[in-house]
mmCIF file of C-alpha atoms in Angstrom:
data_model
loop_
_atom_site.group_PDB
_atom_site.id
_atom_site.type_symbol
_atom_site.label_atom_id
_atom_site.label_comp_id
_atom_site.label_asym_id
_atom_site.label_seq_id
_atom_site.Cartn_x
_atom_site.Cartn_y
_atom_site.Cartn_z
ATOM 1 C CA UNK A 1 10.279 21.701 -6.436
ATOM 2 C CA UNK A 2 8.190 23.280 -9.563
ATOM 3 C CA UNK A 3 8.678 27.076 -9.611
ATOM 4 C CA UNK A 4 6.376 29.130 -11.824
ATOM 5 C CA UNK A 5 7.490 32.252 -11.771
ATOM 6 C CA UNK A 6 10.637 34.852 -10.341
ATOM 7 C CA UNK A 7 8.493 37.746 -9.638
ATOM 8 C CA UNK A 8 9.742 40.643 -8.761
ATOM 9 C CA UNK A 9 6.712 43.331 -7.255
ATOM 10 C CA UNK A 10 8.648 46.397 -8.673
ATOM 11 C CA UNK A 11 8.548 45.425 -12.135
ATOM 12 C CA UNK A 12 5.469 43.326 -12.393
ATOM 13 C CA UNK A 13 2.098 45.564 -13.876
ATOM 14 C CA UNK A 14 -0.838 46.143 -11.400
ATOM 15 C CA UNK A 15 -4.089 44.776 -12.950
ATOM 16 C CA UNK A 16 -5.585 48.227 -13.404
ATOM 17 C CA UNK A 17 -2.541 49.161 -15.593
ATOM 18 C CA UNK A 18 -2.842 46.272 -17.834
ATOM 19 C CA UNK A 19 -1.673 45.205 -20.403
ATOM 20 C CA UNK A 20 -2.823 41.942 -19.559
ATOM 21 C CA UNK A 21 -6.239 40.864 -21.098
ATOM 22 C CA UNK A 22 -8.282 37.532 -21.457
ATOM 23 C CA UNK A 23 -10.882 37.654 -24.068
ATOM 24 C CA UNK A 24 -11.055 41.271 -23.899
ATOM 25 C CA UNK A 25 -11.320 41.272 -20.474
ATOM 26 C CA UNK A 26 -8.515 42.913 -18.424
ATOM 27 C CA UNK A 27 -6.770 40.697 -15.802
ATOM 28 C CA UNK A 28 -4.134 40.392 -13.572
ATOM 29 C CA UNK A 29 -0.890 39.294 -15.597
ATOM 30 C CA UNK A 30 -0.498 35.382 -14.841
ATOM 31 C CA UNK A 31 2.420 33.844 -17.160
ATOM 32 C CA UNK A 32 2.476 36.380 -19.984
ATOM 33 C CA UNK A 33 4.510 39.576 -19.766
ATOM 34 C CA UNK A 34 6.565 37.602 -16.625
ATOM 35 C CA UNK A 35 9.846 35.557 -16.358
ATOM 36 C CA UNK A 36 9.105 31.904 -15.626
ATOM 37 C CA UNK A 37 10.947 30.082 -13.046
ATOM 38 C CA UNK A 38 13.547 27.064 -12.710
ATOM 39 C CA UNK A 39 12.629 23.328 -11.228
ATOM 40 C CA UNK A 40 14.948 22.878 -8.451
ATOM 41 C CA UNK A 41 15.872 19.287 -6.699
ATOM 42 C CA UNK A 42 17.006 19.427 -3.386
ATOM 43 C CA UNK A 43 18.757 16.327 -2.099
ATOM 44 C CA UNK A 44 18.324 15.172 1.715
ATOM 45 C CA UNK A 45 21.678 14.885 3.459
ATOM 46 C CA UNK A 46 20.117 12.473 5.698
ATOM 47 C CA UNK A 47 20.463 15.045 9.233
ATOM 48 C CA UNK A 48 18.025 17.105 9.187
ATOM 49 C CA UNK A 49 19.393 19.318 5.829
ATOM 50 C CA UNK A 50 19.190 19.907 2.031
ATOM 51 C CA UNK A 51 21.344 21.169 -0.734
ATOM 52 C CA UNK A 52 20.341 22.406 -3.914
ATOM 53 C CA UNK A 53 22.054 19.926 -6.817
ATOM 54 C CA UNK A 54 19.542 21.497 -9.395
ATOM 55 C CA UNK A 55 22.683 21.911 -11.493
ATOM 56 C CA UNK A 56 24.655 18.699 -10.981
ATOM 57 C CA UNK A 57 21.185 16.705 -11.519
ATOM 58 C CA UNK A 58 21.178 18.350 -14.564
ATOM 59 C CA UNK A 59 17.353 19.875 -13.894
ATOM 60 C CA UNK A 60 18.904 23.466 -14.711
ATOM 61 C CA UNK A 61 20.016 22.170 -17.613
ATOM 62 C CA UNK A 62 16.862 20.734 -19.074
ATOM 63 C CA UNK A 63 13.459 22.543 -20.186
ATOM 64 C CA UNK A 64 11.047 23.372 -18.115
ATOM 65 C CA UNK A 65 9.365 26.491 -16.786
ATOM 66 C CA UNK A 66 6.215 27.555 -15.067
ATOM 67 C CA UNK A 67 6.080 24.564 -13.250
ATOM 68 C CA UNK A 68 3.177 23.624 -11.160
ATOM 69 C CA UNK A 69 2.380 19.947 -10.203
ATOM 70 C CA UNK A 70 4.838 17.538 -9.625
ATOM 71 C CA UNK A 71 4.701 13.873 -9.413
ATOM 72 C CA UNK A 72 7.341 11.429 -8.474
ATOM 73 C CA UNK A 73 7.291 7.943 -9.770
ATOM 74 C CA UNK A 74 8.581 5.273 -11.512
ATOM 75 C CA UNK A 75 7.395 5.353 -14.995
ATOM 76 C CA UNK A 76 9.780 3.245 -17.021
ATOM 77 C CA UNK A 77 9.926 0.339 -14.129
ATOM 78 C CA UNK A 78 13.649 0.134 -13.603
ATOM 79 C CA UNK A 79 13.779 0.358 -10.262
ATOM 80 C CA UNK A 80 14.631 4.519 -9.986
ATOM 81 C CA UNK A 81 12.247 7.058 -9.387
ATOM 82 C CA UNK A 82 11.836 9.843 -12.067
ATOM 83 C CA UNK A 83 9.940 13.243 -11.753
ATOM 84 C CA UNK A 84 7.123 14.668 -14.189
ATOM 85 C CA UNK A 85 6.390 18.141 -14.158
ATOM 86 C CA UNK A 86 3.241 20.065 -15.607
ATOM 87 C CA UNK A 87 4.030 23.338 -16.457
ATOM 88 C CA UNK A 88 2.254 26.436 -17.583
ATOM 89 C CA UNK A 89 1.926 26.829 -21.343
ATOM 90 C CA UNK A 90 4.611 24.827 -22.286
ATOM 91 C CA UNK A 91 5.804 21.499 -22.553
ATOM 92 C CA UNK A 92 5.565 19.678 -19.350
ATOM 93 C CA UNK A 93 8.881 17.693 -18.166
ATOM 94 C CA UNK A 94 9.639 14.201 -17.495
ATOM 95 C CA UNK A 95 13.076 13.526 -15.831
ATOM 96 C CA UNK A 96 14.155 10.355 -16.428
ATOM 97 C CA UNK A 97 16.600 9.163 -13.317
ATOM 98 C CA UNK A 98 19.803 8.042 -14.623
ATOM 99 C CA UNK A 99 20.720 5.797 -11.549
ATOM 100 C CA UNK A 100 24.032 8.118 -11.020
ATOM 101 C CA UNK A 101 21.800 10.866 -9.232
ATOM 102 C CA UNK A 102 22.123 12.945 -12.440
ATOM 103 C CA UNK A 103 18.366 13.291 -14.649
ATOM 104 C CA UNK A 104 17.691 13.859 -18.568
ATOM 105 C CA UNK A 105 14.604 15.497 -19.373
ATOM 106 C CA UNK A 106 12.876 13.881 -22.394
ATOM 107 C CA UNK A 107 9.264 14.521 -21.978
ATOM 108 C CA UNK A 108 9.242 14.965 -25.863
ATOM 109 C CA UNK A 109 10.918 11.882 -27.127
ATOM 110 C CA UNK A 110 8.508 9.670 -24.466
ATOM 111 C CA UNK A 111 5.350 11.710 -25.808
ATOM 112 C CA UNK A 112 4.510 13.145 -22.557
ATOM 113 C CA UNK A 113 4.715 16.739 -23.231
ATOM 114 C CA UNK A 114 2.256 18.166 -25.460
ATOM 115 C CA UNK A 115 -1.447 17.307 -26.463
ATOM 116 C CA UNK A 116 -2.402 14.917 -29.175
ATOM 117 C CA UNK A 117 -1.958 17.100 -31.696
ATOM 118 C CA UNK A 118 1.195 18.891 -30.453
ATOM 119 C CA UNK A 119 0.323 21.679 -29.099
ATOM 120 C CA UNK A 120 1.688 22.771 -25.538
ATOM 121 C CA UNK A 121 -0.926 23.012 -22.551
ATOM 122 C CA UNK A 122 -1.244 24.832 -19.714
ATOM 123 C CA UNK A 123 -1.092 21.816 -17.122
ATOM 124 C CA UNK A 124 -1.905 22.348 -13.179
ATOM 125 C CA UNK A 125 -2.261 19.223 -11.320
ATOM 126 C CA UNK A 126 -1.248 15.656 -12.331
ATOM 127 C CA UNK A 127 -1.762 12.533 -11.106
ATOM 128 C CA UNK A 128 -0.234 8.774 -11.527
ATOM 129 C CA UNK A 129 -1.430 5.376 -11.588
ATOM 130 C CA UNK A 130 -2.457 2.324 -13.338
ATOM 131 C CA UNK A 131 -5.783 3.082 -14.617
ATOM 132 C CA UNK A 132 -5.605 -0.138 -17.331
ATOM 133 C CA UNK A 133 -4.259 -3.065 -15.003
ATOM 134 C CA UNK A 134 -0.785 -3.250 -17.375
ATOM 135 C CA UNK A 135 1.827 -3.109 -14.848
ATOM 136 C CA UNK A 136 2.887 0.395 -16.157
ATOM 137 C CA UNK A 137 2.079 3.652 -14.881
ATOM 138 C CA UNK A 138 -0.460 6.005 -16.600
ATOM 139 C CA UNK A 139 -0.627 10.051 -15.681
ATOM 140 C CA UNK A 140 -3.574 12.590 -15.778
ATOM 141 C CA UNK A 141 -3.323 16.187 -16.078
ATOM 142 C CA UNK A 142 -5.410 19.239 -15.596
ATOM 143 C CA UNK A 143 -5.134 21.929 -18.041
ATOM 144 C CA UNK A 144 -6.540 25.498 -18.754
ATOM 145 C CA UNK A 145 -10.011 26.018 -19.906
ATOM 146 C CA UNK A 146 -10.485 25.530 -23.172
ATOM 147 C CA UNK A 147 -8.420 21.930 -23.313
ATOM 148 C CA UNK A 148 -9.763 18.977 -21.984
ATOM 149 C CA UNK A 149 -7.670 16.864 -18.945
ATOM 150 C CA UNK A 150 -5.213 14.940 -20.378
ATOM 151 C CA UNK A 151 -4.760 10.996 -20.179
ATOM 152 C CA UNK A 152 -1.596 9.663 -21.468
ATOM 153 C CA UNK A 153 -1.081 5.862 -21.167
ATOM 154 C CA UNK A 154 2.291 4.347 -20.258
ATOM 155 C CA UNK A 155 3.712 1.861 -22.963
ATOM 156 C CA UNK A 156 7.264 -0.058 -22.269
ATOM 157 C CA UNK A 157 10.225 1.969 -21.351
ATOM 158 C CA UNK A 158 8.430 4.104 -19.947
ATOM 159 C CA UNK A 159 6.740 6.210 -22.751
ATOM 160 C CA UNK A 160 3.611 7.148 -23.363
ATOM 161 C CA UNK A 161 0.567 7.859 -25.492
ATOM 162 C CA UNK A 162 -1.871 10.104 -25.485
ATOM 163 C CA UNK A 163 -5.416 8.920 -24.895
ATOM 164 C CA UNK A 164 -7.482 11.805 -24.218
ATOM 165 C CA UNK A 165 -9.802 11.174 -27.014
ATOM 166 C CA UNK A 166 -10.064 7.870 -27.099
ATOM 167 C CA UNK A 167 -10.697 7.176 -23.351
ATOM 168 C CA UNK A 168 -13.613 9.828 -23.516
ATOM 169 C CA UNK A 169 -11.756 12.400 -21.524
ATOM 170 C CA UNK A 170 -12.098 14.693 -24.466
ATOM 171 C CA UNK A 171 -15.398 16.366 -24.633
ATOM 172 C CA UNK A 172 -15.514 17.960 -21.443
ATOM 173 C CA UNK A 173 -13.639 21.780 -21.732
ATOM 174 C CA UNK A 174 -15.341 24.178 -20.003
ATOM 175 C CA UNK A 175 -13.213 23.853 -16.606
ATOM 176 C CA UNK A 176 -10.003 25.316 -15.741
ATOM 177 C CA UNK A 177 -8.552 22.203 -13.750
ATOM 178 C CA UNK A 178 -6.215 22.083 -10.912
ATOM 179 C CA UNK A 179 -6.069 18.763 -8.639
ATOM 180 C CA UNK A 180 -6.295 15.786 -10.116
ATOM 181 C CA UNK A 181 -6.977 12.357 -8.733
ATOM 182 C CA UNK A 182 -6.566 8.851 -9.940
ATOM 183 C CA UNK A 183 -8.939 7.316 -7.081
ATOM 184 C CA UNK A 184 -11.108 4.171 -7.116
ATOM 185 C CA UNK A 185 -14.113 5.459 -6.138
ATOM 186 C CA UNK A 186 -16.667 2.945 -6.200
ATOM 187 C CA UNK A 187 -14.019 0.003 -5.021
ATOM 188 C CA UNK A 188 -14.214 -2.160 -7.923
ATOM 189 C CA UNK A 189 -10.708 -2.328 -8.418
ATOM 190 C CA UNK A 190 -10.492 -0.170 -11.164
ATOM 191 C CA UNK A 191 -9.133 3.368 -10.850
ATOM 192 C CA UNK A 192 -11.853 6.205 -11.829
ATOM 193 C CA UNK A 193 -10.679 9.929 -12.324
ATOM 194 C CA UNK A 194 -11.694 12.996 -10.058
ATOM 195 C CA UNK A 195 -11.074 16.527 -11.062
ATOM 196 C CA UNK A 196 -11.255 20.186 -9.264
ATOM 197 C CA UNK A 197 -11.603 22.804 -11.166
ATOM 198 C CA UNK A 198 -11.808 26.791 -10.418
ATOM 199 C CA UNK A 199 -10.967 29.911 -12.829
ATOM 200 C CA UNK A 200 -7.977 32.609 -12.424
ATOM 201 C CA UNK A 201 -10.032 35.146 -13.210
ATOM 202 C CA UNK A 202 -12.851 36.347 -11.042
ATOM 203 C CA UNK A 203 -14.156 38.555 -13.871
ATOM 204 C CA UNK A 204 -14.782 35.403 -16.385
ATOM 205 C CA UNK A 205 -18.675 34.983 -16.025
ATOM 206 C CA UNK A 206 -20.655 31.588 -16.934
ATOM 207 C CA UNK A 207 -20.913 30.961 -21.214
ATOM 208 C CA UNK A 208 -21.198 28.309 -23.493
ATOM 209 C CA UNK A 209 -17.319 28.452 -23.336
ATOM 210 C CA UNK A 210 -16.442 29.073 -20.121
ATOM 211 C CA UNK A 211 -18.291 28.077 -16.063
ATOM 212 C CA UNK A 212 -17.336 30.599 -14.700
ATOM 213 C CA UNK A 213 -15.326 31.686 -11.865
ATOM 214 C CA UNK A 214 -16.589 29.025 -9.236
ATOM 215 C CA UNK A 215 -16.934 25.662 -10.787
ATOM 216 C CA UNK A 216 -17.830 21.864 -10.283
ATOM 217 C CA UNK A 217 -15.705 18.969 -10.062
ATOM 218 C CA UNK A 218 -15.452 16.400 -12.950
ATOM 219 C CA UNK A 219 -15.470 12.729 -12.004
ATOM 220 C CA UNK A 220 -15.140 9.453 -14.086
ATOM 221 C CA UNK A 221 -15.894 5.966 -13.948
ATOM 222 C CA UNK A 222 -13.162 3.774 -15.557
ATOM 223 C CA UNK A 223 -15.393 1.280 -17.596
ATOM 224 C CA UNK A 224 -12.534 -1.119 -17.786
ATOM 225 C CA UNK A 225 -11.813 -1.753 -21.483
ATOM 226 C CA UNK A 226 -9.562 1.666 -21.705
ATOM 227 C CA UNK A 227 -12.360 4.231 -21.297
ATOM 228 C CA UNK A 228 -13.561 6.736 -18.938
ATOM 229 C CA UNK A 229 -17.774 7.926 -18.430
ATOM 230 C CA UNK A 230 -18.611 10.830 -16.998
ATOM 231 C CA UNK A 231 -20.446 10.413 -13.475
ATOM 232 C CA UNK A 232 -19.859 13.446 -12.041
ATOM 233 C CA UNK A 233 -23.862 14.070 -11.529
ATOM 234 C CA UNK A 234 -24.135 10.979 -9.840
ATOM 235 C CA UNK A 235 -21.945 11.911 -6.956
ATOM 236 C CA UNK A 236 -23.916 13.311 -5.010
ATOM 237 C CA UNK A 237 -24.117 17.365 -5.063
ATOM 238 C CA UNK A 238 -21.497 18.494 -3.474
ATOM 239 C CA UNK A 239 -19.649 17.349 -6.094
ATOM 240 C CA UNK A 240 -21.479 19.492 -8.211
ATOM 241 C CA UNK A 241 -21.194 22.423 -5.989
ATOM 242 C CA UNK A 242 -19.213 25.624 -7.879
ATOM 243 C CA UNK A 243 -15.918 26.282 -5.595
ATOM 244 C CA UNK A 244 -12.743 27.828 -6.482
ATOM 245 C CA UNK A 245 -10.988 25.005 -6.220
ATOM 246 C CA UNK A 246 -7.041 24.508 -6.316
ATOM 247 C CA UNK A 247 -5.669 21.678 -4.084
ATOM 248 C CA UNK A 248 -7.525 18.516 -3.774
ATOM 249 C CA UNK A 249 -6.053 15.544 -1.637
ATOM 250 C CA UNK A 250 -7.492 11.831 -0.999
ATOM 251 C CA UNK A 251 -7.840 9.634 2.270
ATOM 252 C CA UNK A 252 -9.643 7.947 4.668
ATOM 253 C CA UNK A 253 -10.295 10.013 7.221
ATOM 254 C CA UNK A 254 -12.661 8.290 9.045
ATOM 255 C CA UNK A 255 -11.175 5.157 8.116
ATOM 256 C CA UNK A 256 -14.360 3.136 6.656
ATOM 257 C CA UNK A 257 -12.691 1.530 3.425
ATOM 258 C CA UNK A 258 -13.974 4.579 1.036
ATOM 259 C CA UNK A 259 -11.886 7.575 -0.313
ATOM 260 C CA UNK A 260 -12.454 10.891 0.866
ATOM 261 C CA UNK A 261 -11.691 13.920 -0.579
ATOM 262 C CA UNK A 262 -10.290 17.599 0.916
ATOM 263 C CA UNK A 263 -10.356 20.542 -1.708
ATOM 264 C CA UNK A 264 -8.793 23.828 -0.977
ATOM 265 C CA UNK A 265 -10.568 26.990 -2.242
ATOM 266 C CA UNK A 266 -8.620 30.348 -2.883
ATOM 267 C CA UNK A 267 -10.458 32.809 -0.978
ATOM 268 C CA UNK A 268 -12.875 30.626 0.416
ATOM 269 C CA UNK A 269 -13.118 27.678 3.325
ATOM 270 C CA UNK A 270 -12.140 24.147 2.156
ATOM 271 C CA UNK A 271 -14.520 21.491 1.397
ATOM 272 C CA UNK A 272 -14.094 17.435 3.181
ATOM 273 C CA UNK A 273 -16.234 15.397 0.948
ATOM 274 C CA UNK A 274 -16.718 12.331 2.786
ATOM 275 C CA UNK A 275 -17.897 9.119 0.509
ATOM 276 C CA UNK A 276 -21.076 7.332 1.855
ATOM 277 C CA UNK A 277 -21.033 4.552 -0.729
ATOM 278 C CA UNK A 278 -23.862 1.846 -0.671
ATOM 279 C CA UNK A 279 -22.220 -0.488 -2.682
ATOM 280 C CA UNK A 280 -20.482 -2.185 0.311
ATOM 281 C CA UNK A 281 -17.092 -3.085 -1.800
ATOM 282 C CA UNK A 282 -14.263 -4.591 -0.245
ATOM 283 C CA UNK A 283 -10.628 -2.552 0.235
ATOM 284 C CA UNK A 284 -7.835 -2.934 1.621
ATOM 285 C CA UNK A 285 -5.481 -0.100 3.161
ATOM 286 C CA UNK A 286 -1.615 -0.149 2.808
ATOM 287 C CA UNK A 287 0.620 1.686 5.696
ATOM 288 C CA UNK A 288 4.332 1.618 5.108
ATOM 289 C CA UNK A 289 7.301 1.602 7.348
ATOM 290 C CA UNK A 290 10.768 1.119 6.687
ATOM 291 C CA UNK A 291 13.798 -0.041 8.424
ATOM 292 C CA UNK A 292 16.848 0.146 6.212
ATOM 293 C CA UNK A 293 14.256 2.530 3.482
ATOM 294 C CA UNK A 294 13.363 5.868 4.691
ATOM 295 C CA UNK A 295 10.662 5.223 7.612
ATOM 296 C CA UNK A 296 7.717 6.357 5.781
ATOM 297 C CA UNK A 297 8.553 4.020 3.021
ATOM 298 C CA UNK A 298 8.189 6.377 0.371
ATOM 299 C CA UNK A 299 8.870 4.974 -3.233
ATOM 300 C CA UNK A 300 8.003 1.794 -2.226
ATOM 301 C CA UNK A 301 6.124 -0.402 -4.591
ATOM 302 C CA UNK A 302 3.068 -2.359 -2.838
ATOM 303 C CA UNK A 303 1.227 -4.634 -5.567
ATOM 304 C CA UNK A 304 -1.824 -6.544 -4.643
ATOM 305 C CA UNK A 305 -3.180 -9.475 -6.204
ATOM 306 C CA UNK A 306 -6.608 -10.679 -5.734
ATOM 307 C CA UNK A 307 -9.805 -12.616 -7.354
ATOM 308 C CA UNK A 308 -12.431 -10.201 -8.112
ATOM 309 C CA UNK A 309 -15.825 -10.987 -10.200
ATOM 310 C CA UNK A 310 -13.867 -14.394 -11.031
ATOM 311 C CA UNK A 311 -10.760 -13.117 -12.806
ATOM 312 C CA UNK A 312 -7.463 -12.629 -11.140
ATOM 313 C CA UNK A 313 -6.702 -8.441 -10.692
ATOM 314 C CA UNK A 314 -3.323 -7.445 -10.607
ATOM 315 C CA UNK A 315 -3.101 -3.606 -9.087
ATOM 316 C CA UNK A 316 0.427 -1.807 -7.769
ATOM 317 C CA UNK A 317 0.657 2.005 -6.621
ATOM 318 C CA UNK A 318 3.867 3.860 -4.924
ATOM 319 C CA UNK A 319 3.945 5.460 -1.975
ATOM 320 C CA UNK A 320 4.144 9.133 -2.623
ATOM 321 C CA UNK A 321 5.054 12.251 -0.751
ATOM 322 C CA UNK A 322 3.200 15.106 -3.197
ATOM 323 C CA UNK A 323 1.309 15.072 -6.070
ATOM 324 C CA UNK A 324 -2.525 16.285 -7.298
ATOM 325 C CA UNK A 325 -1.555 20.705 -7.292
ATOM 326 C CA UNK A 326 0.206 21.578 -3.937
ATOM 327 C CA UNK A 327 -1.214 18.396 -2.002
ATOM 328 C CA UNK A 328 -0.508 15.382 -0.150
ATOM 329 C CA UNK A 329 -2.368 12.621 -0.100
ATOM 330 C CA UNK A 330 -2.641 10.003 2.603
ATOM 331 C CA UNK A 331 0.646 7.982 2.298
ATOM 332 C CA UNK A 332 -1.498 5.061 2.763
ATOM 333 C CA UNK A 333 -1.963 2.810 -0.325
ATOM 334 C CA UNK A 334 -5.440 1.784 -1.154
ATOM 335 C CA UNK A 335 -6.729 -0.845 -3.267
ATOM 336 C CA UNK A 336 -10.757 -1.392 -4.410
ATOM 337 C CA UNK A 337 -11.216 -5.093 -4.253
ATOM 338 C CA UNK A 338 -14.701 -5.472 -5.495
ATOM 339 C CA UNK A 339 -15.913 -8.871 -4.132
ATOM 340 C CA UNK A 340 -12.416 -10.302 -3.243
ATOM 341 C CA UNK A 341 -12.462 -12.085 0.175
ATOM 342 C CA UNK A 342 -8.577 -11.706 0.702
ATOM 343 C CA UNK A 343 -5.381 -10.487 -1.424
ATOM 344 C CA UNK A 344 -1.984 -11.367 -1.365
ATOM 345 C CA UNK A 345 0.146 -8.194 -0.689
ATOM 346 C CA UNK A 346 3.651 -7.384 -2.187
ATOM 347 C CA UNK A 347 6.377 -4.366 -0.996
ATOM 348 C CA UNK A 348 9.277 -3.655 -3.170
ATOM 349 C CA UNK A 349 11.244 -1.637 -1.050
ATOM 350 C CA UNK A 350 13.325 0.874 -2.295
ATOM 351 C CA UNK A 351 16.247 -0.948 -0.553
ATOM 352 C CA UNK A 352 15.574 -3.560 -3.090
ATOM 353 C CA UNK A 353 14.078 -6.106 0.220
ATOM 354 C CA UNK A 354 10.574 -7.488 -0.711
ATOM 355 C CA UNK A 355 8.200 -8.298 1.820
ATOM 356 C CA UNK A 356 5.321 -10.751 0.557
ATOM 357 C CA UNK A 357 2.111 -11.264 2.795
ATOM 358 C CA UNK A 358 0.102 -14.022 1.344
ATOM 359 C CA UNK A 359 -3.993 -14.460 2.115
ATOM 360 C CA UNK A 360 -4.234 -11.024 3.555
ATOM 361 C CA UNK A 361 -8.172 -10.367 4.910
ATOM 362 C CA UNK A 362 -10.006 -7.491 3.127
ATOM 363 C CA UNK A 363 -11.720 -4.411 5.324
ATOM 364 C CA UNK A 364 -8.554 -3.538 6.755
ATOM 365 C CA UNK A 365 -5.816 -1.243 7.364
ATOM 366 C CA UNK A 366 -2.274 -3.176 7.254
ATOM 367 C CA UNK A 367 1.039 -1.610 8.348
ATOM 368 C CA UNK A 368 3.868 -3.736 6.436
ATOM 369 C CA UNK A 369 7.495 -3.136 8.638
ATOM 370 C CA UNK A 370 10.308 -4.036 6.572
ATOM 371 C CA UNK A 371 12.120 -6.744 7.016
ATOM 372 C CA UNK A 372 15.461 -5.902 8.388
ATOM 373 C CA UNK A 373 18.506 -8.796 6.922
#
């Protein structure tokens, strides 16, 4: 659990009284002049309870501090599942799981926590995935206006470089960002990049700098050789309609083989974006339930292999509980498969059981049981 700040409402300054101020304007105090909070893990007794081993973990022990979004998965491949945090003008955190239910945070030394050229960021919502077909998972994550999203690109061992720039990510500032998405958009098999975006402060008006209070969402098209285009006019306009926008979650709703989208506005109603794409792709949907794993079979590792546009793809995702800024996605896996006719699907379980289904059909939804010994 990311905690941003321990607020107290007897010490903390009312707006009016200041002294908080962005560019000259004054606004209500977000992180500076207030004491950040702890990241807390709670581990599930397995009836019905939780206890706090924060310390024991060792997460009171490591950095980390105005915590926001939080995503759980298994960056360096061994098996364990570790925890990145994006945190609020700082360094964000990556706990690495020591297999002894203990965690060391070395977001530094794995190249993780700070921009390209060092600086700490004020990261909101993050997102994981696969974005260049490696086997290794990549991460995305929103930051304040003024920085651009950031991309950073798993290597072995689970660290990373940062690829901001050099996937194209790095042009677009304007937007304060909150959810974030890796979400194949278009089906092709190749994760794209969706963004929501919304300021803090209602008195920020629209500049060459800044968009203002309400603002669009950013979307990009993986071009598959490492970079990203911007699409987001393409999208249809809703996409470019201005909301405050904070959460953002995917799914299939209506359960046509496209990914929809549900943003939550501060202040405001929510938006469900449904997609209507034309381009008749094929998919395939992922439901998880396991036996001796927890039921929904969260941390599980589903890989799908397929032929698409003549060359073998190779895609994998976890399932998740949390992730984007305070959202949940649909727990179902989904996979663009372009003009695959079938896939052969693949569950590590957290158990350690794998359950292979060969020759799958495409245009589906598929609930995998695991096996039981």
């Amino acid at each position: 659990m990311a905690n941003y700040i321990d607020f107290d409402p007897k010490t903390a300054p009312l707006p009016e009284s200041g002294p908080c101020k962005y560019k000259g304007l004054l606004v209500a105090c977000g992180r500076p002049g207030l004491q950040g909070g702890k990241n807390t893990l709670f581990r599930n007794r397995g009836d019905g309870t939780f206890e706090d081993v924060s310390q024991q973990a060792g997460i009171l022990n490591a950095p980390g501090t105005y915590g926001l979004g939080v995503a759980v998965a298994d960056f360096d491949n061994d098996g364990w599942p570790d925890i990145y945090v994006a945190n609020d003008s700082t360094s964000a955190a990556l706990y690495r799981n020591n297999h002894d239910g203990t965690f060391t945070e070395n977001a530094i030394e794995r190249g993780a926590a700070y921009s390209a050229d060092g600086k700490p960021q004020a990261g909101m919502g993050v997102s994981v995935d696969d974005y260049d077909g490696d086997g290794r998972f990549d991460i995305v994550k929103t930051n304040f206006a003024g920085d651009p999203a950031s991309l950073y690109r798993g290597l072995d061992a689970g660290v990373f470089e940062d690829r901001t720039l050099q996937a194209g990510l790095g042009r677009v500032t304007r937007f304060l960002g909150w959810g974030a998405a890796f979400m194949d958009f278009d089906n092709d098999g190749w994760m794209d990049i969706l963004l929501c975006n919304g300021h803090v402060y209602p008195e920020v008006g629209e500049s060459a700098q800044e968009s203002g209070y309400r603002q669009r969402k950013v979307a990009y098209r993986n071009l598959r050789n490492g970079r990203f285009e911007e699409v987001s006019e393409q999208l249809g306009s809703e996409i470019l309609e201005k909301v405050t926008g904070r959460g953002m979650a995917l799914g299939g709703f209506d359960n046509d083989g496209d990914l929809d989208v549900l943003v939550n506005c501060i202040n405001d109603v929510p938006q469900l974006l449904r997609c209507d794409s034309a381009l008749k792709q094929a998919w395939l949907k992922v439901k998880t339930v396991g036996t001796r794993s927890n039921r929904s079979g969260i941390g599980a590792r589903v890989v799908c292999t397929a032929t698409i546009g003549g060359q073998l793809r190779r895609q994998m995702d976890e399932v998740r509980s949390g992730g984007s800024y305070l959202s949940q996605n649909d727990p179902r896996v989904h996979f663009g498969l372009g003009d695959a006719t079938e896939a052969d699907i693949e569950v590590h379980w957290p158990s350690g059981h794998v359950d292979q289904l060969p020759g799958v059909a495409v245009n589906r939804v598929i609930t995998v049981t695991e096996v039981k010994p």
